[in-house]
Every structure is written in C-alpha cells, then in structure tokens.
CSV table of C-alpha atoms in Angstrom, one decimal:
chain,number,residue,atom,x,y,z
A,1,MET,CA,18.1,-16.6,-46.8
A,2,THR,CA,20.5,-13.5,-45.8
A,3,GLU,CA,20.4,-11.2,-43.2
A,4,LYS,CA,18.9,-8.9,-45.9
A,5,ALA,CA,15.5,-11.9,-45.6
A,6,LEU,CA,14.9,-9.0,-42.5
A,7,THR,CA,13.6,-6.3,-44.4
A,8,THR,CA,11.4,-8.0,-46.4
A,9,PRO,CA,7.7,-8.8,-46.2
A,10,LEU,CA,8.6,-12.6,-45.0
A,11,GLY,CA,10.4,-11.7,-42.8
A,12,ILE,CA,8.7,-8.5,-41.4
A,13,LEU,CA,6.0,-10.6,-40.9
A,14,LYS,CA,8.1,-13.6,-39.0
A,15,LEU,CA,8.4,-11.2,-36.3
A,16,ILE,CA,4.6,-9.8,-36.2
A,17,PRO,CA,3.4,-12.1,-33.6
A,18,PHE,CA,5.9,-11.7,-31.0
A,19,ALA,CA,4.8,-8.2,-31.7
A,20,VAL,CA,2.0,-9.2,-29.6
A,21,VAL,CA,3.0,-11.1,-27.5
A,22,THR,CA,4.8,-8.9,-26.0
A,23,ALA,CA,0.9,-6.3,-26.6
A,24,MET,CA,-1.0,-8.9,-24.2
A,25,ILE,CA,1.5,-9.3,-21.4
A,26,VAL,CA,1.7,-5.6,-21.4
A,27,LEU,CA,-2.0,-5.4,-21.2
A,28,PHE,CA,-1.9,-8.0,-18.1
A,29,TRP,CA,0.3,-5.8,-16.6
A,30,VAL,CA,-1.8,-3.4,-16.7
A,31,ASP,CA,-4.2,-4.2,-15.8
A,32,ASP,CA,-4.8,-8.1,-15.3
A,33,PHE,CA,-8.8,-8.4,-15.9
A,34,LEU,CA,-9.3,-6.0,-18.9
A,35,GLY,CA,-6.5,-8.2,-20.5
A,36,PHE,CA,-8.2,-11.7,-19.9
A,37,ILE,CA,-11.4,-10.1,-21.7
A,38,LEU,CA,-9.9,-9.0,-24.3
A,39,ALA,CA,-7.6,-12.1,-25.4
A,40,ILE,CA,-10.7,-14.5,-24.5
A,41,PHE,CA,-12.2,-12.5,-26.8
A,42,TYR,CA,-9.1,-12.2,-30.1
A,43,PHE,CA,-8.6,-15.7,-29.4
A,44,TRP,CA,-8.5,-15.4,-33.7
A,45,ILE,CA,-5.9,-13.1,-33.2
A,46,THR,CA,-4.1,-14.2,-29.5
A,47,LEU,CA,-4.3,-17.5,-30.2
A,48,PRO,CA,-2.4,-18.0,-33.4
A,49,ALA,CA,-0.2,-15.5,-32.1
A,50,ILE,CA,1.0,-17.7,-28.9
A,51,VAL,CA,1.7,-20.7,-31.9
A,52,LEU,CA,3.7,-18.7,-34.2
A,53,SER,CA,5.6,-17.2,-30.9
A,54,ILE,CA,6.2,-20.5,-30.7
A,55,VAL,CA,7.4,-22.0,-33.5
A,56,PHE,CA,9.3,-19.5,-34.6
A,57,PHE,CA,11.0,-19.2,-31.7
A,58,VAL,CA,11.7,-22.5,-32.3
A,59,MET,CA,13.0,-22.4,-34.7
A,60,GLY,CA,14.7,-19.4,-34.6
A,61,LEU,CA,17.5,-21.6,-31.8
A,62,ARG,CA,19.0,-23.1,-35.2
A,63,TRP,CA,20.2,-18.8,-35.6
A,64,ARG,CA,20.1,-19.1,-39.6
A,65,ASP,CA,19.5,-15.5,-40.3
A,66,ILE,CA,19.4,-12.7,-38.8
A,67,TRP,CA,15.5,-12.7,-38.3
A,68,GLN,CA,15.5,-15.8,-35.9
A,69,ARG,CA,18.1,-14.6,-34.1
A,70,ILE,CA,15.4,-11.8,-33.6
A,71,ALA,CA,12.9,-14.4,-32.2
A,72,VAL,CA,15.0,-15.6,-30.4
A,73,VAL,CA,15.4,-12.6,-28.2
A,74,TRP,CA,12.3,-11.4,-28.8
A,75,GLY,CA,10.1,-14.8,-27.5
A,76,GLY,CA,13.9,-14.9,-24.5
A,77,LEU,CA,12.1,-12.0,-23.6
A,78,ASN,CA,8.4,-11.9,-23.6
A,79,LEU,CA,9.5,-15.4,-21.6
A,80,LEU,CA,10.7,-13.6,-19.6
A,81,MET,CA,8.0,-10.6,-18.8
A,82,LEU,CA,5.7,-13.6,-18.4
A,83,ILE,CA,7.7,-15.7,-15.4
A,84,LEU,CA,8.0,-12.1,-14.4
A,85,TYR,CA,4.1,-11.2,-14.2
A,86,PHE,CA,3.7,-14.4,-12.2
A,87,LEU,CA,6.2,-13.8,-9.7
A,88,VAL,CA,5.4,-10.1,-9.3
A,89,GLN,CA,2.4,-8.6,-10.0
A,90,ALA,CA,0.3,-12.3,-10.0
A,91,PRO,CA,-0.2,-12.9,-5.9
A,92,ASN,CA,-1.9,-9.6,-6.4
A,93,GLN,CA,-4.6,-10.7,-8.0
A,94,ARG,CA,-6.1,-12.7,-6.4
A,95,CYS,CA,-7.8,-12.8,-2.9
A,96,ASN,CA,-9.9,-15.4,-0.2
A,97,PRO,CA,-10.1,-14.3,3.6
A,98,ASP,CA,-7.3,-15.8,4.8
A,99,ILE,CA,-5.8,-13.8,2.7
A,100,MET,CA,-7.2,-10.5,3.9
A,101,ALA,CA,-6.7,-11.6,7.5
A,102,LYS,CA,-2.9,-12.2,7.0
A,103,HIS,CA,-3.0,-8.9,5.5
A,104,TYR,CA,-5.2,-7.2,8.0
A,105,GLU,CA,-2.6,-8.7,10.7
A,106,GLU,CA,-0.1,-6.7,8.9
A,107,HIS,CA,-1.9,-3.4,8.5
A,108,HIS,CA,-4.0,-3.1,11.0
A,109,THR,CA,-2.8,-0.2,13.8
A,110,GLU,CA,-2.2,2.0,9.9
A,111,MET,CA,-5.7,0.9,9.1
A,112,GLU,CA,-7.2,1.7,12.9
A,113,ALA,CA,-4.6,5.4,12.5
A,114,LEU,CA,-6.8,6.2,8.9
A,115,HIS,CA,-9.7,5.8,10.2
A,116,ARG,CA,-8.6,8.4,13.1
A,117,TYR,CA,-7.4,10.9,9.9
A,118,VAL,CA,-10.2,10.1,7.5
A,119,GLN,CA,-12.9,10.9,10.6
A,120,SER,CA,-10.3,14.3,11.2
A,121,ALA,CA,-9.8,15.5,8.3
A,122,ILE,CA,-13.3,15.4,6.3
A,123,SER,CA,-15.5,18.3,7.5
A,124,ASP,CA,-18.9,17.1,9.1
A,125,SER,CA,-22.7,16.0,7.0
A,126,CYS,CA,-19.6,14.9,4.3
A,127,GLU,CA,-19.1,11.5,2.5
A,128,ILE,CA,-16.6,10.0,0.5
A,129,THR,CA,-15.4,7.1,-1.7
A,130,LEU,CA,-11.9,7.2,-2.8
A,131,GLU,CA,-10.4,5.0,-5.0
A,132,PHE,CA,-6.2,5.1,-6.6
A,133,LYS,CA,-3.8,2.8,-8.9
A,134,GLY,CA,-1.1,3.5,-7.9
A,135,LYS,CA,-0.8,7.8,-7.4
A,136,ARG,CA,-3.2,7.6,-10.3
A,137,LEU,CA,-7.2,8.2,-9.1
A,138,GLU,CA,-9.5,6.7,-10.7
A,139,MET,CA,-12.6,7.7,-8.3
A,140,PHE,CA,-13.6,10.3,-6.4
A,141,HIS,CA,-17.9,10.0,-5.5
A,142,VAL,CA,-18.7,12.9,-3.4
A,143,ARG,CA,-22.0,13.9,-0.6
A,144,GLY,CA,-21.1,17.2,0.5
A,145,SER,CA,-22.8,19.2,2.5
A,146,ASP,CA,-25.6,20.3,0.6
A,147,GLY,CA,-26.5,16.6,0.9
A,148,ILE,CA,-25.7,16.6,-3.3
A,149,TYR,CA,-23.9,13.4,-4.0
A,150,SER,CA,-21.6,12.7,-7.5
A,151,THR,CA,-19.7,10.6,-8.9
A,152,HIS,CA,-16.3,11.0,-10.8
A,153,TRP,CA,-14.2,8.5,-12.4
A,154,HIS,CA,-11.0,7.9,-14.0
A,155,ASN,CA,-10.2,11.0,-16.4
A,156,GLU,CA,-13.5,13.5,-15.1
A,157,ALA,CA,-11.6,12.1,-11.4
A,158,ARG,CA,-8.9,13.6,-12.2
A,159,GLN,CA,-9.8,17.1,-13.6
A,160,GLN,CA,-12.0,17.7,-11.0
A,161,ARG,CA,-10.1,17.0,-8.4
A,162,ASP,CA,-9.5,20.2,-6.6
A,163,SER,CA,-13.1,21.5,-6.8
A,164,LEU,CA,-13.9,17.6,-5.0
A,165,LEU,CA,-11.4,17.9,-2.8
A,166,THR,CA,-13.2,21.8,-1.3
A,167,VAL,CA,-16.3,20.2,-1.3
A,168,VAL,CA,-15.3,17.4,1.7
A,169,GLY,CA,-13.7,19.7,3.3
A,170,LEU,CA,-9.8,18.3,2.8
A,171,SER,CA,-6.6,20.2,1.7
A,172,GLN,CA,-4.4,18.6,-0.5
A,173,LYS,CA,-2.0,17.5,1.4
A,174,GLU,CA,-5.3,15.4,3.8
A,175,TYR,CA,-5.8,14.4,0.1
A,176,GLU,CA,-1.4,13.2,-0.9
A,177,ASN,CA,-1.3,12.0,3.2
A,178,ILE,CA,-4.9,9.4,2.5
A,179,ARG,CA,-3.1,8.3,-0.9
A,180,LYS,CA,1.0,7.5,1.4
A,181,GLN,CA,-1.5,5.3,3.2
A,182,LEU,CA,-3.2,3.3,1.4
A,183,LYS,CA,-0.5,3.1,-0.4
A,184,GLY,CA,1.9,1.7,2.4
A,185,MET,CA,-0.6,-0.4,3.9
A,186,GLY,CA,-0.8,-2.0,0.1
A,187,CYS,CA,-5.1,-0.9,-0.6
A,188,LEU,CA,-7.2,0.7,-2.5
A,189,GLY,CA,-9.2,3.8,-0.9
A,190,ILE,CA,-11.6,4.7,0.9
A,191,GLU,CA,-15.2,4.8,1.8
A,192,TYR,CA,-16.2,7.3,4.3
A,193,SER,CA,-19.7,9.6,5.7
A,194,GLN,CA,-19.6,11.1,9.3
A,195,PHE,CA,-23.5,9.8,9.4
A,196,SER,CA,-20.9,7.1,10.3
A,197,PRO,CA,-18.2,7.9,12.0
A,198,GLU,CA,-17.5,4.5,14.0
A,199,ARG,CA,-16.5,2.4,10.5
A,200,LEU,CA,-14.8,3.7,7.2
A,201,THR,CA,-14.7,0.8,4.7
A,202,ILE,CA,-11.4,-0.3,3.2
A,203,TRP,CA,-10.6,-1.1,-1.2
A,204,PHE,CA,-8.1,-4.0,-0.3
A,205,ARG,CA,-8.1,-5.5,-3.4
A,206,ARG,CA,-10.0,-5.9,-6.7
A,207,VAL,CA,-9.3,-10.2,-8.4
A,208,GLY,CA,-11.9,-9.2,-11.7
A,209,TRP,CA,-15.1,-7.5,-11.2
A,210,GLY,CA,-15.1,-8.5,-7.3
A,211,LEU,CA,-13.5,-5.7,-4.4
A,212,TYR,CA,-12.1,-6.9,-1.1
A,213,SER,CA,-13.1,-4.7,1.9
A,214,TYR,CA,-12.5,-4.2,5.6
A,215,THR,CA,-15.2,-2.9,7.5
A,216,ILE,CA,-12.3,-0.7,10.2
A,217,LEU,CA,-14.5,0.2,13.7
A,218,ASN,CA,-13.3,2.4,15.9
A,219,CYS,CA,-15.9,0.8,19.1
A,220,PRO,CA,-16.4,-2.5,20.3
A,221,MET,CA,-19.5,-4.7,18.1
A,222,THR,CA,-21.5,-4.8,21.2
A,223,ASP,CA,-23.2,-7.8,22.2
A,224,GLU,CA,-26.2,-7.4,19.6
A,225,GLU,CA,-24.2,-6.4,16.5
A,226,LYS,CA,-22.2,-9.4,16.9
A,227,ALA,CA,-25.1,-11.6,16.9
A,228,SER,CA,-26.3,-9.5,13.6
A,229,ALA,CA,-22.7,-9.5,12.3
A,230,MET,CA,-22.5,-13.6,12.8
A,231,ASN,CA,-25.7,-13.7,10.2
A,232,GLY,CA,-24.8,-11.3,7.9
A,233,VAL,CA,-22.9,-12.4,5.2
A,234,ALA,CA,-19.9,-10.3,6.3
A,235,ILE,CA,-17.2,-11.9,7.4
A,236,PRO,CA,-16.4,-10.3,11.4
A,237,TYR,CA,-12.2,-10.8,12.0
A,238,ASN,CA,-12.6,-9.3,15.3
A,239,ASP,CA,-14.9,-6.8,17.4
A,240,HIS,CA,-13.4,-4.3,15.5
A,241,CYS,CA,-13.0,-5.8,11.5
A,242,TYR,CA,-15.0,-7.4,9.8
A,243,PHE,CA,-14.2,-8.8,5.4
A,244,ASN,CA,-16.7,-7.9,2.2
A,245,TYR,CA,-16.5,-9.1,-0.9
A,246,ASP,CA,-18.5,-7.2,-3.6
A,247,GLY,CA,-18.5,-8.8,-7.2
A,248,GLY,CA,-20.1,-5.9,-8.8
A,249,ALA,CA,-21.7,-5.8,-11.7
A,250,VAL,CA,-22.0,-10.0,-12.7
A,251,GLY,CA,-21.3,-11.2,-9.3
A,252,PRO,CA,-22.2,-12.0,-6.3
A,253,ASP,CA,-23.0,-10.1,-3.1
A,254,SER,CA,-21.1,-11.1,-1.0
A,255,PHE,CA,-18.1,-14.1,0.3
A,256,SER,CA,-20.4,-18.4,-1.1
A,257,LYS,CA,-21.4,-19.7,2.0
A,258,GLU,CA,-19.2,-22.2,1.9
A,259,GLU,CA,-16.0,-20.5,1.9
A,260,ARG,CA,-17.3,-18.4,5.2
A,261,GLU,CA,-19.0,-21.1,6.8
A,262,ASP,CA,-15.3,-22.5,6.1
A,263,PHE,CA,-13.4,-19.1,7.7
A,264,LEU,CA,-15.4,-19.1,10.5
A,265,LYS,CA,-15.0,-23.1,11.4
A,266,LYS,CA,-11.5,-21.8,11.4
A,267,HIS,CA,-11.1,-18.3,13.0
A,268,LYS,CA,-13.4,-17.4,15.9
A,269,PRO,CA,-13.9,-13.8,16.1
A,270,TRP,CA,-14.8,-13.6,19.5
C-alpha cells in the first residue's frame, strides 16, 4: 500500500475510530458525567471505536504506510490525553467526607471571608444561588425584595445576568469578586439568604448527579443545635461548619448512614 492509500475510502475509514475516541476523551474533559452517559448510551459506537483504535494502533507499529504512521501518532496522542485526564481531571471527579475535611482545613479562612463578603453585598430580604464552571455562569437563581423567586440556567442565566444582579443589589465588581473567591478556594457556587444571614452554603464539587457542599456559620452552634446536628443527616465538622450531600434527581438526599457514622468515628466535631 502506498501513501496514496490515505486518500482512498479504506484509508480514511481506518482513521475514523481514532476520531471517535478523541471526541470521547475531549467530552470527558469537558463534562465527565455527560461523557460517561453518552459512552454507555452509544456503546454500539464507542466500544467498536475503542477496539478498532487499539487494533489499528498495534498494526501501525509496523510503519508500513502513511495511514499506519498517522494511526500510531493519533493513538499515542489519545493515550496521552487519557493519561492526563486521569492525572489531572479525574481526581476532581470524586468526593467523600475525608476529601471535604482536607479541603475545608486548607480553605476555611477564605470560606469565612466569603460569608462576610456576601452578607454585606446582598440587599436586605434577598436570596441568591450562583454556580460557575470556570469563568462561565451556569446557574443564577434570585429572590428579590418583592418576594418573587426566579430560576435561571446556562444561556438564560448568562443573558439575564445584569438584570439579576440588580434584583439582589450586586454590582459587577461584587459579582466578579464572588466568582474569583470561589475559584480561589476550588468551589463551584453559593446559596445565601438574608433571611438566614448566619449561614452560607458553599457548593464544593459535583460528582455525577450528586452535589457536595459546606454550610458555613458565622456564630458557633448552640448546644441545642449541636445535638440536632448529631441527629441529622448532614455531617457536623465543627461548631462553625457542616458537610452536605444531595444526590440530585436520581440519587439519595444525604450521605449514607454508614459513610456518616464512619467519618464521625474518626472525627469528633466537638
């Protein structure tokens, strides 16, 4: 086979599996949960693509013609991207109370500072929920002083951002400061209400449908609140913080009983 084989239908077809695998890896980088769902749903495409990529990569090691050389290079790049995914991205796609505790110890000062900042920035009688993915706004829910609650996701949230900021009394600078503080502490978003100014919920990490978050308190829990926390479903970490888990539409609404009990055996909150 000559280098002209690359232009033949057969030569081009032999490169398609590598393109499919590349698309899968890129999708996992962008949104691993969506990537997993699509890989399972379209297994009749993804599985053959993976198998054929491996076969053509091994065949290409003989370096007979140009498409085999491309197969080796492309397969090597896919392998490199996959290794980088597991080294860089995958660790951020798992979570448990131990990971939350370590992260809290590293960033509790910034979390407390964010609480004070949000409390001073949001107008009276207002509520806000913000979520970011990098610099991109993903969710912006508000309740204004008129009591009207509205929810906004993705493009709608981004398009209406300026008007929503006005509803809760945030300036562009304050909005950016909140986003930067969240990014600096490796978190996704916040929930805050001026009707409960003593607490701020900071969204830490999403894993699949689940959401792990911290509730930060600006005053120590009372003895009654401590007793309630120990008998609740969240995990109290200290008298200023407890951990939450919400499984989303299809998951459990809290940590499992075993996970909660195991962590509290290792860590006494007070």
